[in-house]
Amino acid sequence: MDRTRAGTSGSGSGPRPRGRRRAAVAAGVAGVLLGTLCGPASVSVAGTGSGAVTGSAGGPAAAPCPADLTDKATCYTGQDAAGAYYAIAVPKKWNGSLVVHAHGGPDLGAESDPQRSTGDLERWSVMVDEGYAWAGSSYRRGGYGTRMGAADTESVRRLFVAEFGEPRRTYVHGQSWGGDVAAKVVETYGAGKHGPYDGALLTNGVLAGGSRGYDYRVDLRVVYQYYCGNHPRPTEPQYPLWEGLRATSTMTSAGLGARLQECTGLESAPRDRTALQQRNLDDILAVTGVPERTLESHLRFATFTFRDIVHNRLGGRNPFGNRGVRYSGSHDDKALNAGVERFSADPTAVRDLSYDSDLTGKVSIPVLTLHAIDDPTAFVEHESAYRDSLRGAGREGHLVQSFTRESEHSGLSDAEYATSIAALDTWVRTGRKPTATSLAASCPAFDATYGTGCFYDPAFRPAPYAAKVAPRPGGLRWPAMTPAQERSWSRVAGVGIAP
């Protein structure tokens, strides 16, 4: 069944004048063209704002579509001048508009992973089902770099325009860390009336930014070590815990999981844990607020991604601190606070991480967010941080937030994604701003097609970010980076994180 909805806004009307070779695609070129992933000859494209973006002279190559899209779209892959692989899909019944996708993570491989963009196309094929062309970048390398991700996202948009022409409307979508990347796209490339982006959809986004958004993982790292004492073990080389992991360590994810199991019995049934394992687990969960089902993934981030941030991106400088934080909820808070490792951040490291990943709230286009209330990875309180950032910048009128009674991070209901992109498109075209209530009311019509459920909770409001994560000095003021700070820091040679 072709799930492209009749009556989707813009459906049946083409984009603005087309580019060169692919004009026939929107008119319905038959069949899925087979091809191989390629890296065509490339050229640079001048950047806008912070960081250069790149384009490809060779253009995308036809490639197989994901199974869900085989009869519905024509797909392409390629590699841009910076080395970022990308994937593009153009539906046979194209409504003339484009969704540019920013992926989450960050992945930690050294190179761009071509499977990332094709996998994301499959995961968010609902956008193509709804009649939108889709373009997503794998980013030029793994590892942390929000502005890098934003530049590579803008690059794939420019590649699309060069190949298929200017879309009628262009939306940027990001999920998880990709929500931060997409929000950075909005602020860096979407500003002003003549920016290339018409609206943004941010789903389960890490919207508190890097300088504050990982403080609960800082807390997990030190609290875990206080109770477990095996990361590192006393017999191993010691290092400050803000490093996550020493630069030369050969520890693997499996090795980390084994240490977590040793200390807490996480993988064992409660009846099979020792009394000490159960108490350790109970204390770690109670103090940090991390859900048991995602404890290992959060600890991996606080180990391997922290190492990437500190050693690979910040030259060994420390962007994290926990002095003054009082930990509570354990069986002995006094002993915990006396014994947990304490440290202060290097101000230049904080500046560079903030410049790279924090958001100023300076938004000039419609932004719609969708967040699972029980998201176990990017806590829903990230939405409060984003709302307060836009409010602090005087731009809250550009924001609508919605929440669902879901408990997953990596994927939400297709019916809700379809509802969200349709509502955003209507807002952009007509100026009619959606509400949490109107989104909930319109979702069942989409669910008649997708059958994945509608779980909106229009009455829900998240608690302040500080209610979930103990604020560090100055952490109650939003945005974490003001527009004035961003302008000032942009004049510092080498500021931020290198792409």
Short mmCIF file of C-alpha atoms in Angstrom, two decimals:
data_model
loop_
_atom_site.label_atom_id
_atom_site.label_comp_id
_atom_site.label_asym_id
_atom_site.label_seq_id
_atom_site.Cartn_x
_atom_site.Cartn_y
_atom_site.Cartn_z
CA MET A 1 0.00 0.00 0.00
CA ASP A 2 1.32 3.42 -0.94
CA ARG A 3 1.26 5.34 2.33
CA THR A 4 1.67 8.78 0.72
CA ARG A 5 -1.33 10.67 2.02
CA ALA A 6 -3.71 12.26 -0.43
CA GLY A 7 -4.12 15.87 0.51
CA THR A 8 -0.73 16.27 2.16
CA SER A 9 0.05 19.96 2.06
CA GLY A 10 1.77 20.78 -1.20
CA SER A 11 1.03 17.34 -2.65
CA GLY A 12 0.77 17.34 -6.40
CA SER A 13 2.51 20.68 -6.82
CA GLY A 14 6.14 20.73 -7.83
CA PRO A 15 9.10 22.47 -6.27
CA ARG A 16 10.56 25.72 -7.41
CA PRO A 17 12.49 25.50 -10.71
CA ARG A 18 14.54 22.34 -10.93
CA GLY A 19 18.28 21.87 -11.18
CA ARG A 20 20.00 19.98 -13.89
CA ARG A 21 19.84 16.20 -14.32
CA ARG A 22 17.07 14.96 -12.06
CA ALA A 23 14.07 16.99 -13.20
CA ALA A 24 12.26 13.89 -14.33
CA VAL A 25 12.43 12.28 -10.89
CA ALA A 26 9.58 14.28 -9.38
CA ALA A 27 7.48 13.52 -12.42
CA GLY A 28 7.74 9.84 -11.56
CA VAL A 29 10.69 8.17 -13.25
CA ALA A 30 9.78 4.50 -12.99
CA GLY A 31 11.74 1.88 -11.13
CA VAL A 32 14.41 1.90 -8.49
CA LEU A 33 17.76 2.43 -10.14
CA LEU A 34 20.54 0.17 -8.97
CA GLY A 35 23.96 1.56 -8.27
CA THR A 36 26.90 1.44 -5.94
CA LEU A 37 27.95 3.77 -3.18
CA CYS A 38 30.47 6.12 -4.64
CA GLY A 39 32.69 9.04 -3.80
CA PRO A 40 32.51 11.35 -6.81
CA ALA A 41 34.89 14.15 -7.57
CA SER A 42 34.09 17.01 -5.26
CA VAL A 43 34.41 20.75 -4.95
CA SER A 44 34.13 23.20 -2.07
CA VAL A 45 31.06 25.32 -1.51
CA ALA A 46 31.45 28.53 0.46
CA GLY A 47 30.14 28.30 4.01
CA THR A 48 27.57 30.43 5.76
CA GLY A 49 28.02 31.47 9.37
CA SER A 50 30.46 29.25 11.25
CA GLY A 51 32.33 26.57 9.33
CA ALA A 52 32.52 25.79 5.65
CA VAL A 53 30.16 23.35 4.01
CA THR A 54 31.01 21.21 1.04
CA GLY A 55 29.46 20.07 -2.19
CA SER A 56 30.03 17.32 -4.72
CA ALA A 57 30.85 17.95 -8.36
CA GLY A 58 30.11 14.35 -9.39
CA GLY A 59 26.65 14.32 -7.89
CA PRO A 60 24.72 11.52 -6.24
CA ALA A 61 24.68 8.01 -7.74
CA ALA A 62 21.50 5.97 -8.00
CA ALA A 63 21.29 3.30 -5.29
CA PRO A 64 18.80 0.76 -3.96
CA CYS A 65 16.13 2.14 -1.66
CA PRO A 66 15.31 0.56 1.69
CA ALA A 67 12.72 -2.20 1.37
CA ASP A 68 9.91 0.01 2.67
CA LEU A 69 10.53 2.51 -0.13
CA THR A 70 11.33 0.20 -3.06
CA ASP A 71 8.16 1.01 -5.00
CA LYS A 72 7.73 4.53 -3.71
CA ALA A 73 10.94 6.47 -4.29
CA THR A 74 14.20 6.77 -6.16
CA CYS A 75 17.28 6.75 -3.93
CA TYR A 76 20.81 8.04 -4.29
CA THR A 77 24.04 7.93 -2.31
CA GLY A 78 27.36 9.75 -2.51
CA GLN A 79 30.19 11.38 -0.63
CA ASP A 80 30.83 15.09 -0.32
CA ALA A 81 34.15 16.93 -0.52
CA ALA A 82 34.71 16.72 3.22
CA GLY A 83 34.34 12.95 3.12
CA ALA A 84 30.81 12.70 4.52
CA TYR A 85 28.67 9.97 2.99
CA TYR A 86 25.04 10.82 2.41
CA ALA A 87 21.75 9.33 1.23
CA ILE A 88 18.88 10.97 -0.66
CA ALA A 89 15.38 9.74 -1.49
CA VAL A 90 12.88 11.41 -3.81
CA PRO A 91 9.35 9.98 -3.68
CA LYS A 92 7.57 9.23 -6.92
CA LYS A 93 4.71 11.37 -5.62
CA TRP A 94 6.87 14.22 -4.42
CA ASN A 95 5.08 17.12 -2.75
CA GLY A 96 7.93 19.45 -3.70
CA SER A 97 9.39 19.86 -0.19
CA LEU A 98 12.50 18.46 1.47
CA VAL A 99 13.33 17.08 4.92
CA VAL A 100 17.04 17.29 5.76
CA HIS A 101 17.93 14.87 8.55
CA ALA A 102 20.60 15.25 11.26
CA HIS A 103 21.56 11.96 12.88
CA GLY A 104 22.22 11.28 16.55
CA GLY A 105 25.10 9.69 18.38
CA PRO A 106 27.80 10.72 18.06
CA ASP A 107 29.24 7.61 16.49
CA LEU A 108 32.87 7.13 17.47
CA GLY A 109 34.41 5.62 14.32
CA ALA A 110 37.28 7.55 12.80
CA GLU A 111 35.70 7.82 9.35
CA SER A 112 32.29 8.62 7.91
CA ASP A 113 30.05 5.53 7.96
CA PRO A 114 28.00 5.15 4.75
CA GLN A 115 25.58 2.81 6.49
CA ARG A 116 24.55 5.51 8.94
CA SER A 117 22.74 7.69 6.40
CA THR A 118 21.13 4.76 4.60
CA GLY A 119 20.04 3.27 7.93
CA ASP A 120 18.51 6.57 8.99
CA LEU A 121 16.62 6.80 5.70
CA GLU A 122 15.09 3.42 6.47
CA ARG A 123 14.26 4.42 10.05
CA TRP A 124 12.57 7.66 9.02
CA SER A 125 11.04 6.46 5.77
CA VAL A 126 7.77 7.87 7.11
CA MET A 127 8.91 11.28 5.83
CA VAL A 128 9.16 9.89 2.29
CA ASP A 129 5.84 8.09 2.74
CA GLU A 130 4.35 11.50 3.49
CA GLY A 131 5.60 12.85 0.17
CA TYR A 132 8.77 14.63 1.25
CA ALA A 133 12.16 14.20 -0.33
CA TRP A 134 14.74 13.18 2.28
CA ALA A 135 18.46 13.88 2.58
CA GLY A 136 20.79 12.87 5.39
CA SER A 137 24.53 13.01 6.02
CA SER A 138 26.67 10.48 7.88
CA TYR A 139 28.98 13.40 8.83
CA ARG A 140 32.58 13.52 7.72
CA ARG A 141 33.97 11.65 10.74
CA GLY A 142 32.89 10.00 13.94
CA GLY A 143 33.34 11.65 17.31
CA TYR A 144 31.93 14.79 18.84
CA GLY A 145 31.40 17.94 16.79
CA THR A 146 28.00 19.62 16.73
CA ARG A 147 28.97 22.43 14.38
CA MET A 148 30.68 19.90 12.13
CA GLY A 149 27.43 17.92 12.00
CA ALA A 150 25.51 21.10 11.24
CA ALA A 151 27.87 22.01 8.40
CA ASP A 152 27.61 18.52 6.91
CA THR A 153 23.82 18.67 7.19
CA GLU A 154 23.82 21.97 5.32
CA SER A 155 26.19 20.42 2.79
CA VAL A 156 23.75 17.66 1.88
CA ARG A 157 20.98 20.23 1.52
CA ARG A 158 23.11 22.15 -0.97
CA LEU A 159 23.93 18.95 -2.82
CA PHE A 160 20.23 18.21 -3.11
CA VAL A 161 19.49 21.68 -4.46
CA ALA A 162 22.30 21.45 -7.01
CA GLU A 163 20.96 18.13 -8.27
CA PHE A 164 17.18 18.46 -8.01
CA GLY A 165 16.47 22.18 -7.75
CA GLU A 166 15.27 24.41 -4.95
CA PRO A 167 12.47 22.70 -2.96
CA ARG A 168 9.28 24.55 -2.30
CA ARG A 169 9.98 24.30 1.43
CA THR A 170 12.88 22.84 3.40
CA TYR A 171 12.67 21.41 6.91
CA VAL A 172 15.47 20.15 9.13
CA HIS A 173 14.82 17.19 11.41
CA GLY A 174 17.08 15.87 14.15
CA GLN A 175 16.69 13.19 16.79
CA SER A 176 18.76 12.64 19.96
CA TRP A 177 22.15 14.40 19.60
CA GLY A 178 20.91 15.11 16.08
CA GLY A 179 18.32 17.36 17.74
CA ASP A 180 21.19 19.50 19.01
CA VAL A 181 22.79 19.39 15.54
CA ALA A 182 19.52 20.38 13.87
CA ALA A 183 18.96 23.17 16.39
CA LYS A 184 22.46 24.41 15.59
CA VAL A 185 21.54 24.29 11.87
CA VAL A 186 18.54 26.50 12.65
CA GLU A 187 20.67 29.07 14.46
CA THR A 188 23.63 29.00 12.06
CA TYR A 189 22.07 28.57 8.63
CA GLY A 190 18.37 29.21 9.14
CA ALA A 191 18.49 32.69 10.58
CA GLY A 192 16.72 35.59 8.92
CA LYS A 193 13.86 35.77 6.47
CA HIS A 194 15.95 34.55 3.58
CA GLY A 195 17.60 31.52 5.17
CA PRO A 196 17.25 28.19 3.35
CA TYR A 197 15.24 26.49 6.12
CA ASP A 198 11.54 27.08 6.64
CA GLY A 199 11.06 25.10 9.85
CA ALA A 200 12.55 22.51 12.18
CA LEU A 201 11.34 19.31 13.83
CA LEU A 202 13.38 18.23 16.87
CA THR A 203 12.51 14.82 18.33
CA ASN A 204 13.84 13.41 21.62
CA GLY A 205 16.54 16.04 21.33
CA VAL A 206 19.59 16.62 23.53
CA LEU A 207 18.66 20.28 23.72
CA ALA A 208 20.52 21.37 26.85
CA GLY A 209 23.75 21.46 24.82
CA GLY A 210 27.11 19.95 25.63
CA SER A 211 28.32 22.14 28.48
CA ARG A 212 25.32 21.20 30.68
CA GLY A 213 23.59 18.37 28.88
CA TYR A 214 26.05 15.73 30.09
CA ASP A 215 26.37 16.75 33.75
CA TYR A 216 24.26 13.80 34.88
CA ARG A 217 26.72 11.51 33.12
CA VAL A 218 29.57 13.27 34.94
CA ASP A 219 27.71 12.43 38.13
CA LEU A 220 27.22 8.83 37.02
CA ARG A 221 30.92 8.47 36.26
CA VAL A 222 32.03 9.56 39.74
CA VAL A 223 29.21 7.88 41.67
CA TYR A 224 29.82 4.61 39.85
CA GLN A 225 33.52 4.72 40.72
CA TYR A 226 32.78 5.53 44.36
CA TYR A 227 30.69 2.39 44.77
CA CYS A 228 32.44 0.04 42.35
CA GLY A 229 36.09 1.06 42.39
CA ASN A 230 36.81 -0.96 39.25
CA HIS A 231 36.88 1.72 36.54
CA PRO A 232 39.84 1.98 36.91
CA ARG A 233 40.81 -0.75 39.33
CA PRO A 234 43.36 0.13 42.06
CA THR A 235 45.90 -2.06 40.24
CA GLU A 236 45.53 -0.15 36.95
CA PRO A 237 46.98 3.20 35.89
CA GLN A 238 44.95 5.96 37.52
CA TYR A 239 43.49 8.99 35.76
CA PRO A 240 40.99 11.75 36.63
CA LEU A 241 37.46 10.54 36.01
CA TRP A 242 36.55 13.55 33.90
CA GLU A 243 38.65 11.96 31.16
CA GLY A 244 36.09 9.18 30.92
CA LEU A 245 38.89 6.78 30.03
CA ARG A 246 42.62 7.31 29.67
CA ALA A 247 43.65 7.97 26.11
CA THR A 248 45.67 4.79 25.61
CA SER A 249 43.26 2.35 27.27
CA THR A 250 42.24 -0.70 25.24
CA MET A 251 39.03 -1.26 27.15
CA THR A 252 36.07 -2.32 24.99
CA SER A 253 32.34 -1.91 25.52
CA ALA A 254 32.18 -5.58 26.45
CA GLY A 255 34.92 -5.06 29.02
CA LEU A 256 33.07 -2.15 30.54
CA GLY A 257 29.90 -4.22 30.67
CA ALA A 258 31.73 -6.98 32.51
CA ARG A 259 32.88 -4.51 35.18
CA LEU A 260 29.36 -3.15 35.55
CA GLN A 261 28.06 -6.69 35.97
CA GLU A 262 30.77 -7.47 38.50
CA CYS A 263 29.80 -4.50 40.65
CA THR A 264 26.01 -4.40 40.30
CA GLY A 265 24.82 -7.70 38.82
CA LEU A 266 22.94 -5.59 36.27
CA GLU A 267 22.42 -8.48 33.85
CA SER A 268 21.37 -10.91 36.56
CA ALA A 269 17.90 -11.47 37.93
CA PRO A 270 17.51 -9.69 41.30
CA ARG A 271 17.41 -13.03 43.13
CA ASP A 272 20.82 -13.90 41.67
CA ARG A 273 22.58 -10.73 42.79
CA THR A 274 24.61 -10.56 45.95
CA ALA A 275 23.43 -8.19 48.66
CA LEU A 276 26.34 -5.86 47.87
CA GLN A 277 25.60 -5.87 44.15
CA GLN A 278 21.97 -4.98 44.79
CA ARG A 279 22.89 -2.18 47.18
CA ASN A 280 25.44 -0.79 44.74
CA LEU A 281 22.88 -0.83 41.95
CA ASP A 282 20.18 0.73 44.09
CA ASP A 283 22.48 3.52 45.24
CA ILE A 284 23.80 4.32 41.75
CA LEU A 285 20.30 4.49 40.27
CA ALA A 286 18.84 6.49 43.15
CA VAL A 287 21.60 9.08 43.22
CA THR A 288 21.95 9.64 39.48
CA GLY A 289 18.34 9.19 38.34
CA VAL A 290 19.53 7.05 35.42
CA PRO A 291 17.05 4.27 34.53
CA GLU A 292 18.26 0.73 35.08
CA ARG A 293 17.54 -0.26 31.48
CA THR A 294 19.89 2.39 30.10
CA LEU A 295 22.51 2.38 32.86
CA GLU A 296 25.09 0.62 30.72
CA SER A 297 24.58 2.90 27.70
CA HIS A 298 24.93 6.02 29.87
CA LEU A 299 28.10 4.63 31.44
CA ARG A 300 29.48 3.87 27.96
CA PHE A 301 28.89 7.50 27.00
CA ALA A 302 30.53 8.72 30.22
CA THR A 303 33.49 6.50 29.35
CA PHE A 304 34.13 6.40 25.62
CA THR A 305 32.43 9.60 24.42
CA PHE A 306 33.94 11.57 27.30
CA ARG A 307 37.34 10.25 26.22
CA ASP A 308 36.63 11.42 22.67
CA ILE A 309 35.53 14.87 23.86
CA VAL A 310 38.47 15.37 26.22
CA HIS A 311 41.37 13.78 24.32
CA ASN A 312 40.37 13.98 20.67
CA ARG A 313 38.46 17.26 20.61
CA LEU A 314 39.73 19.39 23.51
CA GLY A 315 43.41 18.48 23.63
CA GLY A 316 43.20 16.86 27.05
CA ARG A 317 41.44 19.79 28.73
CA ASN A 318 38.56 19.19 31.15
CA PRO A 319 35.13 20.71 30.32
CA PHE A 320 33.34 19.05 33.26
CA GLY A 321 33.01 19.86 36.94
CA ASN A 322 31.15 18.65 40.02
CA ARG A 323 32.44 20.78 42.87
CA GLY A 324 29.59 21.93 45.07
CA VAL A 325 27.21 19.23 43.89
CA ARG A 326 25.57 17.42 46.78
CA TYR A 327 24.63 13.85 45.96
CA SER A 328 21.60 12.36 47.67
CA GLY A 329 19.40 9.30 47.66
CA SER A 330 21.95 6.69 48.75
CA HIS A 331 21.98 4.59 51.91
CA ASP A 332 24.73 6.91 53.26
CA ASP A 333 24.83 10.32 51.59
CA LYS A 334 27.39 11.70 54.04
CA ALA A 335 29.95 9.06 53.16
CA LEU A 336 29.21 9.40 49.44
CA ASN A 337 29.73 13.16 49.40
CA ALA A 338 32.91 12.85 51.46
CA GLY A 339 34.38 10.17 49.22
CA VAL A 340 33.29 10.93 45.68
CA GLU A 341 35.93 12.38 43.34
CA ARG A 342 35.66 16.15 42.83
CA PHE A 343 37.08 18.36 40.10
CA SER A 344 36.66 21.74 38.43
CA ALA A 345 36.40 22.46 34.72
CA ASP A 346 39.00 24.29 32.65
CA PRO A 347 37.26 27.52 31.55
CA THR A 348 38.75 27.33 28.05
CA ALA A 349 37.48 23.78 27.63
CA VAL A 350 34.02 24.83 28.79
CA ARG A 351 34.12 27.72 26.31
CA ASP A 352 35.06 25.46 23.40
CA LEU A 353 32.47 22.79 24.20
CA SER A 354 29.84 25.48 24.74
CA TYR A 355 30.67 27.26 21.50
CA ASP A 356 30.45 24.00 19.61
CA SER A 357 27.24 22.60 21.07
CA ASP A 358 25.28 25.02 23.25
CA LEU A 359 22.28 26.83 21.80
CA THR A 360 21.69 30.59 21.94
CA GLY A 361 17.93 30.41 21.42
CA LYS A 362 18.24 32.87 18.56
CA VAL A 363 15.59 31.25 16.39
CA SER A 364 13.66 32.96 13.59
CA ILE A 365 11.72 30.07 12.03
CA PRO A 366 9.01 27.75 13.41
CA VAL A 367 10.39 24.96 15.59
CA LEU A 368 8.26 22.00 16.68
CA THR A 369 9.56 19.49 19.21
CA LEU A 370 8.31 16.01 20.05
CA HIS A 371 9.61 14.20 23.12
CA ALA A 372 8.79 10.96 24.92
CA ILE A 373 7.98 11.72 28.54
CA ASP A 374 9.81 8.60 29.70
CA ASP A 375 12.77 8.92 27.32
CA PRO A 376 15.48 6.99 29.20
CA THR A 377 18.39 8.55 27.31
CA ALA A 378 17.66 12.22 26.59
CA PHE A 379 15.53 13.07 29.61
CA VAL A 380 12.41 15.06 28.84
CA GLU A 381 13.75 17.94 30.95
CA HIS A 382 15.98 18.79 27.98
CA GLU A 383 12.84 20.41 26.59
CA SER A 384 12.71 22.78 29.56
CA ALA A 385 16.29 23.80 28.87
CA TYR A 386 15.42 24.54 25.24
CA ARG A 387 12.27 26.43 26.11
CA ASP A 388 14.17 28.53 28.66
CA SER A 389 16.93 29.18 26.10
CA LEU A 390 14.44 30.56 23.57
CA ARG A 391 12.67 32.49 26.30
CA GLY A 392 15.98 33.99 27.41
CA ALA A 393 16.61 35.09 23.83
CA GLY A 394 13.10 36.51 23.45
CA ARG A 395 12.23 33.91 20.77
CA GLU A 396 9.81 31.61 22.60
CA GLY A 397 7.04 32.52 20.16
CA HIS A 398 8.80 30.42 17.50
CA LEU A 399 8.49 27.24 19.58
CA VAL A 400 5.77 24.62 20.04
CA GLN A 401 6.53 21.59 22.21
CA SER A 402 4.65 18.29 22.33
CA PHE A 403 5.02 15.25 24.57
CA THR A 404 3.99 11.63 24.33
CA ARG A 405 3.50 8.82 26.82
CA GLU A 406 6.26 6.77 25.25
CA SER A 407 9.35 5.30 26.84
CA GLU A 408 11.75 4.90 23.93
CA HIS A 409 14.56 7.15 22.76
CA SER A 410 15.64 5.96 19.34
CA GLY A 411 12.24 5.83 17.67
CA LEU A 412 8.75 7.19 18.21
CA SER A 413 5.44 6.32 16.57
CA ASP A 414 5.38 6.82 12.79
CA ALA A 415 1.91 8.29 13.15
CA GLU A 416 3.37 10.97 15.43
CA TYR A 417 6.24 11.75 13.07
CA ALA A 418 3.71 12.12 10.25
CA THR A 419 1.50 14.30 12.43
CA SER A 420 4.46 16.47 13.39
CA ILE A 421 5.80 17.12 9.89
CA ALA A 422 2.28 17.87 8.60
CA ALA A 423 1.63 20.31 11.46
CA LEU A 424 4.97 22.02 10.92
CA ASP A 425 4.26 22.36 7.22
CA THR A 426 0.83 23.84 7.89
CA TRP A 427 2.35 26.28 10.39
CA VAL A 428 4.94 27.42 7.85
CA ARG A 429 2.46 27.73 4.98
CA THR A 430 -0.46 29.34 6.78
CA GLY A 431 0.90 30.79 10.00
CA ARG A 432 -1.53 28.61 11.99
CA LYS A 433 0.51 27.56 14.99
CA PRO A 434 -0.21 24.04 16.24
CA THR A 435 -0.91 23.28 19.88
CA ALA A 436 -0.40 20.17 21.95
CA THR A 437 -4.15 19.65 21.79
CA SER A 438 -4.41 20.07 18.02
CA LEU A 439 -1.55 17.65 17.46
CA ALA A 440 -3.24 15.02 19.60
CA ALA A 441 -6.50 15.56 17.75
CA SER A 442 -4.96 15.20 14.29
CA CYS A 443 -2.84 12.13 15.01
CA PRO A 444 -5.59 9.46 14.68
CA ALA A 445 -6.09 10.31 11.01
CA PHE A 446 -2.45 9.45 10.37
CA ASP A 447 -2.60 6.42 12.60
CA ALA A 448 -5.34 5.03 10.36
CA THR A 449 -2.53 4.62 7.81
CA TYR A 450 0.42 3.71 10.02
CA GLY A 451 -1.19 1.83 12.90
CA THR A 452 1.65 2.68 15.28
CA GLY A 453 -0.43 4.52 17.86
CA CYS A 454 -0.96 8.05 19.13
CA PHE A 455 0.31 8.74 22.63
CA TYR A 456 0.18 12.51 22.99
CA ASP A 457 -0.29 13.99 26.46
CA PRO A 458 -1.39 17.60 25.84
CA ALA A 459 -1.43 18.45 29.55
CA PHE A 460 2.14 17.42 30.28
CA ARG A 461 4.76 20.03 31.19
CA PRO A 462 8.33 18.98 32.00
CA ALA A 463 10.00 20.04 35.22
CA PRO A 464 12.90 22.50 35.04
CA TYR A 465 16.20 21.04 33.91
CA ALA A 466 17.68 21.71 37.35
CA ALA A 467 15.06 19.43 38.89
CA LYS A 468 16.65 16.51 37.04
CA VAL A 469 20.32 17.49 36.93
CA ALA A 470 22.12 19.25 39.77
CA PRO A 471 23.14 22.65 38.37
CA ARG A 472 26.75 23.77 38.46
CA PRO A 473 27.60 27.43 39.19
CA GLY A 474 25.68 29.63 36.76
CA GLY A 475 23.69 26.64 35.54
CA LEU A 476 20.29 28.19 36.29
CA ARG A 477 20.68 30.86 33.62
CA TRP A 478 19.55 30.06 30.08
CA PRO A 479 20.66 30.14 27.35
CA ALA A 480 23.94 28.51 28.32
CA MET A 481 25.62 30.56 25.58
CA THR A 482 24.16 33.95 24.80
CA PRO A 483 24.27 35.40 21.27
CA ALA A 484 26.73 38.00 22.57
CA GLN A 485 29.00 35.28 23.94
CA GLU A 486 28.85 33.42 20.66
CA ARG A 487 29.86 36.54 18.74
CA SER A 488 32.69 37.28 21.14
CA TRP A 489 34.00 33.71 21.19
CA SER A 490 33.83 33.45 17.41
CA ARG A 491 36.69 35.96 17.26
CA VAL A 492 38.97 33.69 19.30
CA ALA A 493 41.40 31.83 17.05
CA GLY A 494 40.76 28.09 17.12
CA VAL A 495 37.67 28.35 19.28
CA GLY A 496 35.34 25.37 19.50
CA ILE A 497 35.92 21.85 18.22
CA ALA A 498 37.73 21.29 14.94
CA PRO A 499 35.72 19.47 12.24
#
